[in-house]
PDB file of C-alpha atoms in Angstrom:
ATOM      1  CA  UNK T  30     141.699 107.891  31.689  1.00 49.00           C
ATOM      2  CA  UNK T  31     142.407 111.218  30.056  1.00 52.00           C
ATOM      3  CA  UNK T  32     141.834 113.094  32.908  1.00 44.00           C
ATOM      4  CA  UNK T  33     144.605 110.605  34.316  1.00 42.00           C
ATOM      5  CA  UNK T  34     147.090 110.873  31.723  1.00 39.00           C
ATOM      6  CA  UNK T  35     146.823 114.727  31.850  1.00 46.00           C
ATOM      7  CA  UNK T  36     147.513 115.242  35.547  1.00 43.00           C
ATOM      8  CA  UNK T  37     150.161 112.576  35.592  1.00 44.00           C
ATOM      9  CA  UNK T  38     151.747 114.686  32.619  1.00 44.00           C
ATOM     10  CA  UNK T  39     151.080 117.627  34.279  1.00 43.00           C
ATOM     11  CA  UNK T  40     152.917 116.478  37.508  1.00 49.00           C
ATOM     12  CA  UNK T  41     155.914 115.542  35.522  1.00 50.00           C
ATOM     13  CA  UNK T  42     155.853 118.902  33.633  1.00 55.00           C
ATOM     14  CA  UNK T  43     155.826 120.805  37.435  1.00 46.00           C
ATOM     15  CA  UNK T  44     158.768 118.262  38.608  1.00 45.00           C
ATOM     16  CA  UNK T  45     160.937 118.860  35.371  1.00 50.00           C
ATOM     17  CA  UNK T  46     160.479 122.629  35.915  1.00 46.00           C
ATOM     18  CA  UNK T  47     161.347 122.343  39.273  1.00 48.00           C
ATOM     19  CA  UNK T  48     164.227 120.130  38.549  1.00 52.00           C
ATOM     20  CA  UNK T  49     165.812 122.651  36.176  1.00 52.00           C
ATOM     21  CA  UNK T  50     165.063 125.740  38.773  1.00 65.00           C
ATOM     22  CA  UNK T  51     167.071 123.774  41.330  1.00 59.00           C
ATOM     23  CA  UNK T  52     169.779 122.879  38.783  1.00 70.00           C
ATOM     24  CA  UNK T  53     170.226 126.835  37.354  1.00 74.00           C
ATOM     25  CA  UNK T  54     170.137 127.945  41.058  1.00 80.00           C
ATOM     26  CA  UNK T  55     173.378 125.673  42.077  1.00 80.00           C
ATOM     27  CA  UNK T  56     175.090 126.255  39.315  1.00 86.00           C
ATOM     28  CA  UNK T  57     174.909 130.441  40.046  1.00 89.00           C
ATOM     29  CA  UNK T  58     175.294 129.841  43.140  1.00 90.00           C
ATOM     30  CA  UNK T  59     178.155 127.421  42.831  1.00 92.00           C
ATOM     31  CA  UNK T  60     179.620 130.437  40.719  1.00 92.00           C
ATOM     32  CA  UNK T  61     179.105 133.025  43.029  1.00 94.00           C
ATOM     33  CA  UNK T  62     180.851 130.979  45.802  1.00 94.00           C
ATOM     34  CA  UNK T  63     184.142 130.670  43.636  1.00 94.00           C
ATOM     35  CA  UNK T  64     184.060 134.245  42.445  1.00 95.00           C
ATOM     36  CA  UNK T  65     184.129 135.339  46.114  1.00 95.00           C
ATOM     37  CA  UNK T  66     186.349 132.653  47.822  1.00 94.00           C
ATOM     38  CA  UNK T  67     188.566 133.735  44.925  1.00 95.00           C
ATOM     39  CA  UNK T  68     188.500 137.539  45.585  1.00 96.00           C
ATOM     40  CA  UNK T  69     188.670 136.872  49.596  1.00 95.00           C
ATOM     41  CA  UNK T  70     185.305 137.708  50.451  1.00 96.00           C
ATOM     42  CA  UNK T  71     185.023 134.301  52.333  1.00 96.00           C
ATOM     43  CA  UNK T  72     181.495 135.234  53.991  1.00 95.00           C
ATOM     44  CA  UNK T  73     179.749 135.524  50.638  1.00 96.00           C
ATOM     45  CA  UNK T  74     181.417 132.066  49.401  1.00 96.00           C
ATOM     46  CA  UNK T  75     180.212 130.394  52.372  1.00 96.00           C
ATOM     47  CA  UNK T  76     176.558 131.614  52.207  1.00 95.00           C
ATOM     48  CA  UNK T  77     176.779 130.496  48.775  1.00 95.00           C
ATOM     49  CA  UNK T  78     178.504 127.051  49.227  1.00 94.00           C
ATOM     50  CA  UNK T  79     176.064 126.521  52.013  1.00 94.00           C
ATOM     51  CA  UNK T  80     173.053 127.075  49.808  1.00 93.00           C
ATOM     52  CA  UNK T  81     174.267 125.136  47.451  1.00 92.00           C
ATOM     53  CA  UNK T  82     175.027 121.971  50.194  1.00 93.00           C
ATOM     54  CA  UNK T  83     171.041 122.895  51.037  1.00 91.00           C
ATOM     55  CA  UNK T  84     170.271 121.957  47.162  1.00 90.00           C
ATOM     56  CA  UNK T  85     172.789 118.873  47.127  1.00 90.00           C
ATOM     57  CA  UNK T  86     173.682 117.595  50.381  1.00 91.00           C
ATOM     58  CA  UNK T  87     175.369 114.780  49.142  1.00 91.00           C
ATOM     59  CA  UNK T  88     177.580 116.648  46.727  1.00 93.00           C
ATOM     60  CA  UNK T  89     180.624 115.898  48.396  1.00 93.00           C
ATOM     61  CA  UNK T  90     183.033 118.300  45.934  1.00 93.00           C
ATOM     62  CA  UNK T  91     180.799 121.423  47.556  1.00 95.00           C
ATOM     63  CA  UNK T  92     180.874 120.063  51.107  1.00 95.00           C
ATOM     64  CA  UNK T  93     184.583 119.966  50.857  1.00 94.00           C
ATOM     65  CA  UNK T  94     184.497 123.608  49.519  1.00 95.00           C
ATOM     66  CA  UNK T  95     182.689 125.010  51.926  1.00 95.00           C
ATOM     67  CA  UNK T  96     184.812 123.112  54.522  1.00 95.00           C
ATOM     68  CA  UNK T  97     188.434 124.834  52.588  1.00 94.00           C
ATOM     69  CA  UNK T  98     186.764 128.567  52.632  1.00 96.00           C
ATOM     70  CA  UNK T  99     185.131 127.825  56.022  1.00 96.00           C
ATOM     71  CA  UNK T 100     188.746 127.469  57.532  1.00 94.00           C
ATOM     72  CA  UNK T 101     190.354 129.687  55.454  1.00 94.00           C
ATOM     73  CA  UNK T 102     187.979 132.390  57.280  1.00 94.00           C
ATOM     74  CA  UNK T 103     188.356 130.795  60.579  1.00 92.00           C
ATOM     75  CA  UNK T 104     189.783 133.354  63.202  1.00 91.00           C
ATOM     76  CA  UNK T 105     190.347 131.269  66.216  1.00 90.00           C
ATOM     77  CA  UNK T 106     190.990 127.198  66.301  1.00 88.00           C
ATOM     78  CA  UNK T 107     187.535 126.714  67.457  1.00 89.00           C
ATOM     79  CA  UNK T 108     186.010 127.752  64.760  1.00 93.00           C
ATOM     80  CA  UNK T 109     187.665 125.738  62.469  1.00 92.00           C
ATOM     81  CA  UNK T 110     185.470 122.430  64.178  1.00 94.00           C
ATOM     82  CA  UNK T 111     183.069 122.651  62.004  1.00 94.00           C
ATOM     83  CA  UNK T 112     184.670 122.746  58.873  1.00 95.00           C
ATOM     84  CA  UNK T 113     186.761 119.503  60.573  1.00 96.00           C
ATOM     85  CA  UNK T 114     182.838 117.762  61.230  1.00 95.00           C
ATOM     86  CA  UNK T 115     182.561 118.751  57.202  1.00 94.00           C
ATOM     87  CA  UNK T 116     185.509 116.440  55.457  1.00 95.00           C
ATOM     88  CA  UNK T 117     184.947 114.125  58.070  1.00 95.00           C
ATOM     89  CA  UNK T 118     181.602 113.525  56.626  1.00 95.00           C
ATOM     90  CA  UNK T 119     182.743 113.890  53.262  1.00 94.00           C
ATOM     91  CA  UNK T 120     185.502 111.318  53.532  1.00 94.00           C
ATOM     92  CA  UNK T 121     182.480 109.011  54.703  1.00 93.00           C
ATOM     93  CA  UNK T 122     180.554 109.236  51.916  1.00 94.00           C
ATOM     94  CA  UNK T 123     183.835 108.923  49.377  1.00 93.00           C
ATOM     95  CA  UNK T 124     186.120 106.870  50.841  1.00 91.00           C
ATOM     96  CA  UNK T 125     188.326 108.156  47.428  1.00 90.00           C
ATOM     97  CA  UNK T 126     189.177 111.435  49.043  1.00 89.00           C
ATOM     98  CA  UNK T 127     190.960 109.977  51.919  1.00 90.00           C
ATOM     99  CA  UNK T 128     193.266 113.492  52.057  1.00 93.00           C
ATOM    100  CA  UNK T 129     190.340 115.245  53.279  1.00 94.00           C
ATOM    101  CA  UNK T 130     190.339 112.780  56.573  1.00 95.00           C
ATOM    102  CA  UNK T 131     193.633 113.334  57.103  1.00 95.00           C
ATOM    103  CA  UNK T 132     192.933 117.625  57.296  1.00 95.00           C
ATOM    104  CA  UNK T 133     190.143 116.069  59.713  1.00 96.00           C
ATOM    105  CA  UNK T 134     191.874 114.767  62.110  1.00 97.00           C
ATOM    106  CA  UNK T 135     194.682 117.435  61.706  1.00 96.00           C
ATOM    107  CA  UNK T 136     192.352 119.611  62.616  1.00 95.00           C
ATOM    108  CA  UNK T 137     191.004 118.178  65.278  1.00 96.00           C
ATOM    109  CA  UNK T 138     194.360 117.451  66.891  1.00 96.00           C
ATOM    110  CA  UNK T 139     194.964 121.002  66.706  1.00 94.00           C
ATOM    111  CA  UNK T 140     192.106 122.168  68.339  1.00 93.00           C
ATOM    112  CA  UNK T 141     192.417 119.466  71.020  1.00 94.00           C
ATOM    113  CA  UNK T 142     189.575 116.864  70.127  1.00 95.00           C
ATOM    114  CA  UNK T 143     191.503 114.150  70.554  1.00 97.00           C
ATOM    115  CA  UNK T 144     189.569 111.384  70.821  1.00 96.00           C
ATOM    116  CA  UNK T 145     188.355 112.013  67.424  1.00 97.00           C
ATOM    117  CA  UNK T 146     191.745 112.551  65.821  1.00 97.00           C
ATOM    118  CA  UNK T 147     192.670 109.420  67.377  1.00 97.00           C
ATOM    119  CA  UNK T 148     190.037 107.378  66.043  1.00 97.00           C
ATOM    120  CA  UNK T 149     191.120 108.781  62.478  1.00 97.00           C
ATOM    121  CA  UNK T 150     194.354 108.358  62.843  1.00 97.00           C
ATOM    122  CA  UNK T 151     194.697 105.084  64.065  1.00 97.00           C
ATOM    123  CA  UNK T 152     192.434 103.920  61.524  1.00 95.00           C
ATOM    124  CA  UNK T 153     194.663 105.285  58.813  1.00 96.00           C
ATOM    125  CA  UNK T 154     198.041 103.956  60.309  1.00 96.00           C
ATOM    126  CA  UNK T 155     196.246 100.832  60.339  1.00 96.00           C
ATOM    127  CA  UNK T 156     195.562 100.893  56.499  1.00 94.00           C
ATOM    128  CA  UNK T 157     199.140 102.678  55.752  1.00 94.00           C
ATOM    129  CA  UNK T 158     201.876 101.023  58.591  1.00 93.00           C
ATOM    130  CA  UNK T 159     204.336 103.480  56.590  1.00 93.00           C
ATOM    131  CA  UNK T 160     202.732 106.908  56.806  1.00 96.00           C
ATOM    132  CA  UNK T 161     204.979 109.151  59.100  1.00 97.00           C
ATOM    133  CA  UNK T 162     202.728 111.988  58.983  1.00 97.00           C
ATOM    134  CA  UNK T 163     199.992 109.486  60.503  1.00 97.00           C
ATOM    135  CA  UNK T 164     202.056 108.141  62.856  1.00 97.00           C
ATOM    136  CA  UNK T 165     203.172 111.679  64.226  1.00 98.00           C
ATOM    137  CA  UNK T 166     199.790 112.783  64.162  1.00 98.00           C
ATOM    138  CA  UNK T 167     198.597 109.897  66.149  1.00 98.00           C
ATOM    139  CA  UNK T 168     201.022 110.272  68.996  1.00 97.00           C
ATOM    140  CA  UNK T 169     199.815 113.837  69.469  1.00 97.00           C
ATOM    141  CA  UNK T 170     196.537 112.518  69.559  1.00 97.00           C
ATOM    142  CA  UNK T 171     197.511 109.739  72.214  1.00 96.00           C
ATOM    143  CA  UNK T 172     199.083 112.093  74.299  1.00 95.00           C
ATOM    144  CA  UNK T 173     196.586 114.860  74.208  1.00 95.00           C
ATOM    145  CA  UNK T 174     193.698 112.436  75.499  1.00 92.00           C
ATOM    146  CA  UNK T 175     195.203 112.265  79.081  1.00 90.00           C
ATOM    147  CA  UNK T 176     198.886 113.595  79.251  1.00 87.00           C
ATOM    148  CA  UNK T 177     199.467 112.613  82.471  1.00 86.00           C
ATOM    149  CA  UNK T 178     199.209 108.990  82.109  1.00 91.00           C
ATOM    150  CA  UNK T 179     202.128 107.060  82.052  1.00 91.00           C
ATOM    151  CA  UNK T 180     200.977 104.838  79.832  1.00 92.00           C
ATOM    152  CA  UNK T 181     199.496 107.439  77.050  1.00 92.00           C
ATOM    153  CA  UNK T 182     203.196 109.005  77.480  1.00 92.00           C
ATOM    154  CA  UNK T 183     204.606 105.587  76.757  1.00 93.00           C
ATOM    155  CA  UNK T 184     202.593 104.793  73.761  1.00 95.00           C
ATOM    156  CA  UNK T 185     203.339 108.101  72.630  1.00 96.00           C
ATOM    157  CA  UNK T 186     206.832 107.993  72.981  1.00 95.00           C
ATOM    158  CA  UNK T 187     206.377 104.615  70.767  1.00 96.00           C
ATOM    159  CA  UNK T 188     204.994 106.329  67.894  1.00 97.00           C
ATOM    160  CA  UNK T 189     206.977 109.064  67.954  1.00 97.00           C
ATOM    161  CA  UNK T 190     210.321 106.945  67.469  1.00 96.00           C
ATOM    162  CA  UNK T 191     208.391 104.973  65.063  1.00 97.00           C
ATOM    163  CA  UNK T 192     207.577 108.051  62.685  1.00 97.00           C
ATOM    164  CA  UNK T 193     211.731 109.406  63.042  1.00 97.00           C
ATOM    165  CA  UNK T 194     212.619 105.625  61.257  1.00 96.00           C
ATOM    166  CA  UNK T 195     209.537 106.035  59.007  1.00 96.00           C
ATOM    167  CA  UNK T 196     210.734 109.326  57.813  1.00 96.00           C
ATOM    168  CA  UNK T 197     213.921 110.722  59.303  1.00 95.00           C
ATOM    169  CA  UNK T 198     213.685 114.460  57.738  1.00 94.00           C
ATOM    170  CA  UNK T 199     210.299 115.039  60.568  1.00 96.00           C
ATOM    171  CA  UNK T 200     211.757 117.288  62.020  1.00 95.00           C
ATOM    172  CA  UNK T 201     208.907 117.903  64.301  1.00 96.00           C
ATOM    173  CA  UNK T 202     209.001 114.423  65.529  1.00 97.00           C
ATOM    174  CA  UNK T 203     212.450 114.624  67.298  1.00 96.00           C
ATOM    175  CA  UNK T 204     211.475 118.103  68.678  1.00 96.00           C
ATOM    176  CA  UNK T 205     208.019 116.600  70.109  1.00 96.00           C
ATOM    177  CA  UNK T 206     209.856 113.068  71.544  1.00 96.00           C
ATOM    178  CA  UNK T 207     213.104 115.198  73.434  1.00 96.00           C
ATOM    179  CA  UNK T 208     210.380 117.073  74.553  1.00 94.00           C
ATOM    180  CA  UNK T 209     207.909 114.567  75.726  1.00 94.00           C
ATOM    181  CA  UNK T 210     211.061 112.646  77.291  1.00 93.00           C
ATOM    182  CA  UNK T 211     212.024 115.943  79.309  1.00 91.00           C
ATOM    183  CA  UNK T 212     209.169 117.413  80.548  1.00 83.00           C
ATOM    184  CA  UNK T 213     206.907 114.607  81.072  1.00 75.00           C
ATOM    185  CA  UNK T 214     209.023 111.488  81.660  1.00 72.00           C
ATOM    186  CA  UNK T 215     211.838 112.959  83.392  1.00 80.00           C
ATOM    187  CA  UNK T 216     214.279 111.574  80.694  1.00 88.00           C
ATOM    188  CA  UNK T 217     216.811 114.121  79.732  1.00 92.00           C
ATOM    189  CA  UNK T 218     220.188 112.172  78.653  1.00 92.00           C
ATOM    190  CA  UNK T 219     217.669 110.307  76.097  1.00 93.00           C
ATOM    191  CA  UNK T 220     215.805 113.921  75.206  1.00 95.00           C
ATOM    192  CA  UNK T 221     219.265 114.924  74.541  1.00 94.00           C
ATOM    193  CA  UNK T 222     220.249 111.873  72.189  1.00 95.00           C
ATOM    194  CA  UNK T 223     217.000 112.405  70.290  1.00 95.00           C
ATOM    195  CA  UNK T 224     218.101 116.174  69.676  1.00 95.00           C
ATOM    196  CA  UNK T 225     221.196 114.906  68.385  1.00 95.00           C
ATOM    197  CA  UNK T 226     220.076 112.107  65.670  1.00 95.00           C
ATOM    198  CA  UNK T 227     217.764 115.132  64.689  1.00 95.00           C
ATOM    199  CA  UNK T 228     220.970 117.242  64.173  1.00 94.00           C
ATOM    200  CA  UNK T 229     222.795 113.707  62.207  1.00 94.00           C
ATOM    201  CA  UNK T 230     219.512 113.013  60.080  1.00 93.00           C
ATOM    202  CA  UNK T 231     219.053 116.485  58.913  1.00 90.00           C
ATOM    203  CA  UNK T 232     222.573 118.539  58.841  1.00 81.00           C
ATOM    204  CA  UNK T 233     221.212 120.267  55.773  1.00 75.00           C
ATOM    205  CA  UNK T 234     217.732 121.411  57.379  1.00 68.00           C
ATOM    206  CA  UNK T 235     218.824 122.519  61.071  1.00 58.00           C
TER     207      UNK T 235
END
């Protein structure tokens, strides 16, 4: 029974140790990651953030750093997938931070996976009928899955108008309807009247 009792305590001793080895090494690593995200040096923060993902995985207020410094050292659009992949994930696991889905699927839009900025976006317009910036976001995203079909360009088009009545200041949302009408429905009298409620709505921006 002693012999028992003293391994048992033994193995708790070893798993406390290793417990506050693991718990030191975030924290300077966590450290180190802000210091140099901070002071530009974005490799060094993401080796950093990474290790300390490696240590926590389900820390979601790491993953989403290491997703910010991971795009803020992105050089092409491509490279900013996986940092898109990251708040996905971390907007999964807390539903709370619901801004880092939207970057998501911003992201994604911009580097033309679609399908996946769809999926986000419609989910969210779903939840919030109001949201212009969803709405916008979402008719990029219907558009870019197959341009050339009539009825993505319709359902586009949709959305588009939508967002201008959710939030007449878009600017962006007249700009991408005239131009939607023009170039890919052949509609240039109603391109023309978009351009000119943008010029109404927003005399003090254009």
């Amino acid at each position: 029974v002693i012999f028992v009792l003293s391994v048992v305590a033994l193995g708790g001793t070893l798993f406390g140790l290793h417990y506050l080895q693991v718990r030191r090494s975030f924290g300077m690593m966590l450290t180190q990651g802000e210091k140099a995200e901070a002071e530009g040096k974005y490799d060094v923060a993401i080796r950093s953030y990474k290790h300390c993902v490696g240590l926590h995985p389900k820390d979601v207020v790491v993953r989403g750093k290491l997703a910010d410094v991971m795009v803020k050292a992105a050089k092409t659009p491509q490279e900013k997938l996986a940092p898109a992949d990251l708040l996905r994930g971390v907007a999964h696991d807390d539903p709370s931070k619901s801004d880092r889905l939207v970057k998501a699927g911003e992201m994604f839009n911009e580097v033309g996976r679609f399908e996946d900025a769809h999926a986000i976006f419609e989910r969210i317009v779903k939840e919030k009928p109001g949201d212009a910036e969803a709405k916008f976001q979402l008719a990029v995203a219907t558009l870019g899955r197959n341009e050339l079909d009539r009825t993505n360009q319709e359902a586009s088009d949709k959305l588009l108008e939508e967002t201008i009545k959710a939030d007449p200041k878009l600017v962006k949302a007249y700009v991408t309807r005239a131009a939607l009408l023009r170039r890919r429905r052949g509609n240039t009298s109603t391109a023309d009247l978009v351009m000119d409620q943008l010029v109404a709505n927003n005399r003090d921006n254009v």
